[in-house]
Short mmCIF file of C-alpha atoms and ligand atoms in Angstrom, two decimals:
data_model
loop_
_atom_site.label_atom_id
_atom_site.label_comp_id
_atom_site.label_asym_id
_atom_site.label_seq_id
_atom_site.Cartn_x
_atom_site.Cartn_y
_atom_site.Cartn_z
CA MET A 18 -30.25 35.57 13.23
CA THR A 19 -26.44 35.96 13.50
CA ALA A 20 -24.38 34.89 10.02
CA TYR A 21 -22.50 32.48 12.40
CA GLU A 22 -23.85 29.26 13.58
CA PRO A 23 -21.92 27.79 17.27
CA PHE A 24 -19.79 24.84 16.66
CA VAL A 25 -21.46 21.87 18.20
CA ALA A 26 -18.79 19.97 20.33
CA PRO A 27 -19.42 16.12 19.48
CA LYS A 28 -20.21 13.69 21.91
CA THR A 29 -16.94 12.31 22.62
CA SER A 30 -13.77 14.22 24.16
CA GLU A 31 -11.68 11.92 21.13
CA ARG A 32 -10.53 13.11 18.05
CA ILE A 33 -11.04 10.28 15.36
CA ALA A 34 -10.47 10.52 12.10
CA VAL A 35 -11.22 7.29 9.44
CA TYR A 36 -8.14 7.46 6.87
CA PRO A 37 -10.12 4.96 4.11
CA GLY A 38 -8.49 3.42 1.00
CA THR A 39 -8.24 0.16 -0.82
CA PHE A 40 -4.63 -0.74 0.60
CA ASP A 41 -3.64 -2.91 -2.47
CA PRO A 42 -1.41 -2.83 -0.76
CA ILE A 43 -0.42 -0.47 1.82
CA THR A 44 2.59 1.97 0.70
CA ARG A 45 4.65 4.07 2.65
CA GLY A 46 2.70 7.19 1.01
CA HIS A 47 -0.02 5.57 2.75
CA LEU A 48 2.14 5.13 6.10
CA ASP A 49 3.21 8.79 5.81
CA ILE A 50 -0.55 10.29 5.49
CA ILE A 51 -1.25 7.51 9.10
CA HIS A 52 2.02 9.26 10.90
CA ARG A 53 0.82 12.89 10.17
CA ALA A 54 -2.88 11.95 10.77
CA LEU A 55 -1.62 10.75 14.04
CA SER A 56 -0.60 13.92 15.21
CA LEU A 57 -3.76 15.62 14.67
CA PHE A 58 -6.02 13.50 15.85
CA ASP A 59 -6.04 10.96 19.01
CA ARG A 60 -6.55 7.99 16.91
CA VAL A 61 -6.98 7.25 13.59
CA ILE A 62 -9.06 3.75 11.81
CA VAL A 63 -7.72 2.92 8.79
CA ALA A 64 -10.85 1.34 6.77
CA VAL A 65 -9.97 -0.86 4.17
CA GLY A 66 -12.92 -0.06 1.49
CA ILE A 67 -14.51 -1.33 -1.36
CA ASN A 68 -13.52 0.47 -4.80
CA ALA A 69 -16.04 -1.06 -7.05
CA ALA A 70 -13.76 -0.22 -10.42
CA LYS A 71 -11.03 -2.12 -8.75
CA GLN A 72 -9.81 -5.34 -8.74
CA PRO A 73 -7.53 -6.56 -5.66
CA LEU A 74 -4.40 -8.47 -5.69
CA PHE A 75 -4.73 -9.07 -2.28
CA SER A 76 -8.15 -10.13 0.03
CA LEU A 77 -9.77 -7.75 2.34
CA GLU A 78 -8.34 -10.46 4.80
CA GLU A 79 -4.14 -9.81 3.71
CA ARG A 80 -4.85 -6.16 2.95
CA MET A 81 -6.29 -5.60 6.64
CA ALA A 82 -3.14 -8.02 7.81
CA MET A 83 -0.27 -6.27 6.21
CA ILE A 84 -1.79 -2.74 7.57
CA ARG A 85 -1.89 -4.48 11.24
CA ASP A 86 2.07 -5.76 10.97
CA CYS A 87 3.22 -2.22 10.36
CA PHE A 88 2.35 -1.49 13.83
CA PRO A 89 3.25 -2.58 17.33
CA ALA A 90 0.04 -4.89 18.72
CA ASP A 91 -0.19 -2.71 21.39
CA GLU A 92 -0.45 0.99 19.80
CA LYS A 93 -3.84 1.67 20.53
CA ARG A 94 -4.27 4.76 18.80
CA ILE A 95 -4.28 2.66 15.25
CA GLU A 96 -7.15 0.43 14.87
CA VAL A 97 -8.15 -1.62 11.01
CA ASP A 98 -11.05 -2.28 10.04
CA ALA A 99 -13.08 -3.07 7.13
CA VAL A 100 -15.33 -1.00 5.86
CA THR A 101 -18.69 -2.20 3.52
CA GLY A 102 -21.46 0.96 2.70
CA LEU A 103 -21.24 4.31 2.80
CA LEU A 104 -17.92 5.82 4.12
CA VAL A 105 -19.67 8.55 5.44
CA ASP A 106 -21.77 6.17 7.24
CA TYR A 107 -19.51 4.07 8.99
CA ALA A 108 -17.44 7.48 10.24
CA TYR A 109 -19.96 9.25 11.51
CA THR A 110 -21.28 5.48 13.40
CA LYS A 111 -17.70 5.39 14.62
CA GLY A 112 -17.43 8.74 16.53
CA ALA A 113 -14.89 10.28 13.57
CA ARG A 114 -15.74 13.52 12.41
CA ALA A 115 -13.05 13.91 10.03
CA ILE A 116 -12.38 11.46 7.17
CA ILE A 117 -8.15 11.88 6.28
CA ARG A 118 -7.06 11.61 2.10
CA GLY A 119 -3.82 12.10 1.15
CA LEU A 120 -3.10 14.25 -1.57
CA ARG A 121 -0.29 13.64 -4.12
CA ALA A 122 -0.23 15.37 -7.38
CA VAL A 123 -2.40 17.96 -9.12
CA SER A 124 -3.72 14.91 -10.79
CA ASP A 125 -5.17 13.79 -7.48
CA PHE A 126 -7.49 16.86 -6.91
CA ASP A 127 -10.36 16.55 -9.01
CA TYR A 128 -11.41 12.97 -7.86
CA GLU A 129 -10.61 14.41 -3.87
CA PHE A 130 -12.73 16.84 -4.98
CA GLN A 131 -15.63 14.92 -6.29
CA LEU A 132 -15.66 12.67 -3.68
CA ALA A 133 -15.08 15.28 -0.49
CA LEU A 134 -18.22 17.32 -1.68
CA MET A 135 -20.43 14.07 -2.45
CA ASN A 136 -19.26 12.70 1.09
CA ARG A 137 -20.30 16.66 2.46
CA ARG A 138 -23.49 16.67 0.98
CA ILE A 139 -24.49 13.17 2.09
CA GLU A 140 -23.29 13.77 6.05
CA ARG A 141 -22.24 17.52 6.83
CA GLU A 142 -21.38 16.62 9.84
CA VAL A 143 -18.09 14.86 8.71
CA GLU A 144 -15.53 16.66 7.14
CA THR A 145 -12.28 15.52 4.74
CA VAL A 146 -8.95 16.70 5.65
CA PHE A 147 -6.68 16.52 3.30
CA LEU A 148 -2.96 16.02 4.04
CA MET A 149 -0.19 16.43 1.57
CA THR A 150 1.98 13.07 1.47
CA GLY A 151 6.06 13.93 1.85
CA PHE A 152 7.86 14.23 -1.17
CA ARG A 153 9.60 11.48 -1.50
CA TRP A 154 5.47 9.41 -1.83
CA ILE A 155 4.55 11.85 -4.30
CA TYR A 156 4.62 9.58 -7.55
CA ILE A 157 4.02 5.88 -5.63
CA SER A 158 0.25 4.69 -5.85
CA SER A 159 -0.22 0.85 -4.90
CA SER A 160 -0.93 0.16 -9.15
CA ILE A 161 2.69 1.26 -10.08
CA ILE A 162 4.18 -0.94 -7.17
CA LYS A 163 2.52 -3.60 -8.42
CA ASP A 164 3.06 -3.42 -12.00
CA ALA A 165 6.92 -2.91 -11.18
CA ALA A 166 6.85 -5.98 -9.02
CA ARG A 167 4.85 -8.03 -11.31
CA HIS A 168 7.51 -7.36 -13.98
CA GLY A 169 10.25 -8.24 -11.28
CA GLY A 170 10.90 -4.83 -10.29
CA ASP A 171 12.81 -3.92 -6.63
CA VAL A 172 10.25 -2.35 -5.01
CA GLY A 173 12.15 -2.30 -1.98
CA GLY A 174 11.90 0.94 -0.14
CA LEU A 175 8.71 2.14 -1.36
CA VAL A 176 6.50 -0.48 1.13
CA PRO A 177 7.38 -2.31 4.18
CA ASP A 178 9.46 -5.28 4.51
CA HIS A 179 6.74 -7.54 4.86
CA VAL A 180 4.82 -5.98 2.48
CA CYS A 181 7.72 -6.46 -0.13
CA GLU A 182 7.61 -10.27 1.04
CA ARG A 183 3.63 -10.49 0.03
CA LEU A 184 4.65 -9.25 -3.41
CA ARG A 185 7.43 -11.19 -4.02
CA GLU A 186 5.48 -14.49 -3.10
CA ARG A 187 2.45 -13.17 -5.46
CA PHE A 188 3.75 -12.20 -8.39
CA MET A 189 6.26 -15.77 -8.06
CA MET A 190 3.51 -17.94 -7.86
CA PRO A 191 2.80 -19.68 -11.53
CA GLY A 192 -0.48 -18.08 -12.88
CA ASN A 193 -0.95 -15.42 -10.86
CA GLY A 194 0.00 -12.13 -12.12
N1 COA B 486 1.24 7.21 -1.03
C1 COA B 486 0.58 5.93 -2.02
N2 COA B 486 -0.43 5.77 -2.55
C2 COA B 486 -1.23 6.87 -2.34
C3 COA B 486 -1.68 7.62 -1.63
C4 COA B 486 -0.17 8.23 -0.90
N3 COA B 486 -0.30 9.13 0.52
N4 COA B 486 -2.85 8.27 -1.60
C5 COA B 486 -3.56 7.91 -2.35
N5 COA B 486 -2.83 6.76 -2.75
C6 COA B 486 -3.32 6.41 -4.29
C7 COA B 486 -3.58 4.64 -3.58
O1 COA B 486 -2.69 3.84 -3.32
C8 COA B 486 -4.55 4.16 -4.97
O2 COA B 486 -3.60 3.90 -5.87
P1 COA B 486 -4.20 2.89 -6.75
O3 COA B 486 -5.39 3.53 -7.55
O4 COA B 486 -3.05 2.33 -7.49
O5 COA B 486 -4.44 1.57 -6.11
C9 COA B 486 -4.74 5.85 -5.13
O6 COA B 486 -3.86 6.88 -4.73
C10 COA B 486 -6.46 6.14 -4.27
O7 COA B 486 -7.02 5.13 -4.10
P2 COA B 486 -7.63 4.78 -2.18
O8 COA B 486 -6.86 6.20 -1.74
O9 COA B 486 -7.27 3.44 -2.40
O10 COA B 486 -9.33 5.56 -2.33
P3 COA B 486 -9.87 4.69 -3.15
O11 COA B 486 -9.96 5.78 -4.43
O12 COA B 486 -10.12 3.42 -4.02
O13 COA B 486 -11.14 4.86 -2.95
C11 COA B 486 -12.56 4.37 -0.81
C12 COA B 486 -11.52 3.60 -1.57
C13 COA B 486 -13.02 3.16 0.15
C14 COA B 486 -12.13 5.92 0.00
C15 COA B 486 -13.86 4.52 -1.72
O14 COA B 486 -13.89 3.87 -2.70
C16 COA B 486 -14.84 5.08 -0.76
O15 COA B 486 -15.20 5.71 -0.06
N6 COA B 486 -15.78 3.74 -0.88
C17 COA B 486 -17.27 3.24 -0.18
C18 COA B 486 -18.33 3.85 -0.72
C19 COA B 486 -18.06 5.12 -0.69
O16 COA B 486 -18.64 5.78 0.47
N7 COA B 486 -18.39 5.78 -1.92
C20 COA B 486 -17.80 7.37 -1.97
C21 COA B 486 -19.53 7.99 -2.23
S1 COA B 486 -19.16 9.15 -3.16
#
């Protein structure tokens, strides 16, 4: 018996990665990760998921539309989809062998480590790949951006312009926020 088990190539030669998240809303930090992932994979599926611990500001459809609007309509390497159920099951059925997660500060590590190990326990054929977020985006999150926008703060530059506009509209409506 050898200590080394040869790598079994996936049936598809296309390298597909799933980049999951709540994306409420998508930020320039997320876009930075997507661009980095595109240099490693042939195709990236941005999977908008449900985190039971979160109450999103934007509906699933709104979040997906804002992500789609970040890319040209003919960008074939990016797909935006909704994910329900287990993320690894979704990745597997999509032919993806990698889940991308962005790492910002050390504070992300515990949670990401837990998530990656649980996902691996459920499905060994799907690996989690961590990409380091660009320095400029290390301290942003969707929550902090929403909080700033809710109180009238300028979030221009941290989110794409159309997302900035959606935040402004959302918080201008009476009864919102
Ligand atoms: N730039 C800016 N912000 C970033 C970022 C980056 N590069 N990387 C992470 N973040 C922020 C996000 O904005 C988000 O901020 P928020 O909490 O203020 O909204 C936070 O970091 C991390 O959240 P996110 O990346 O959206 O993921 P999540 O923790 O909400 O998880 C799923 C969402 C869909 C991946 C997860 O819930 C899931 O896998 N669900 C399916 C069920 C399942 O399989 N569970 C796992 C079984 S163990």
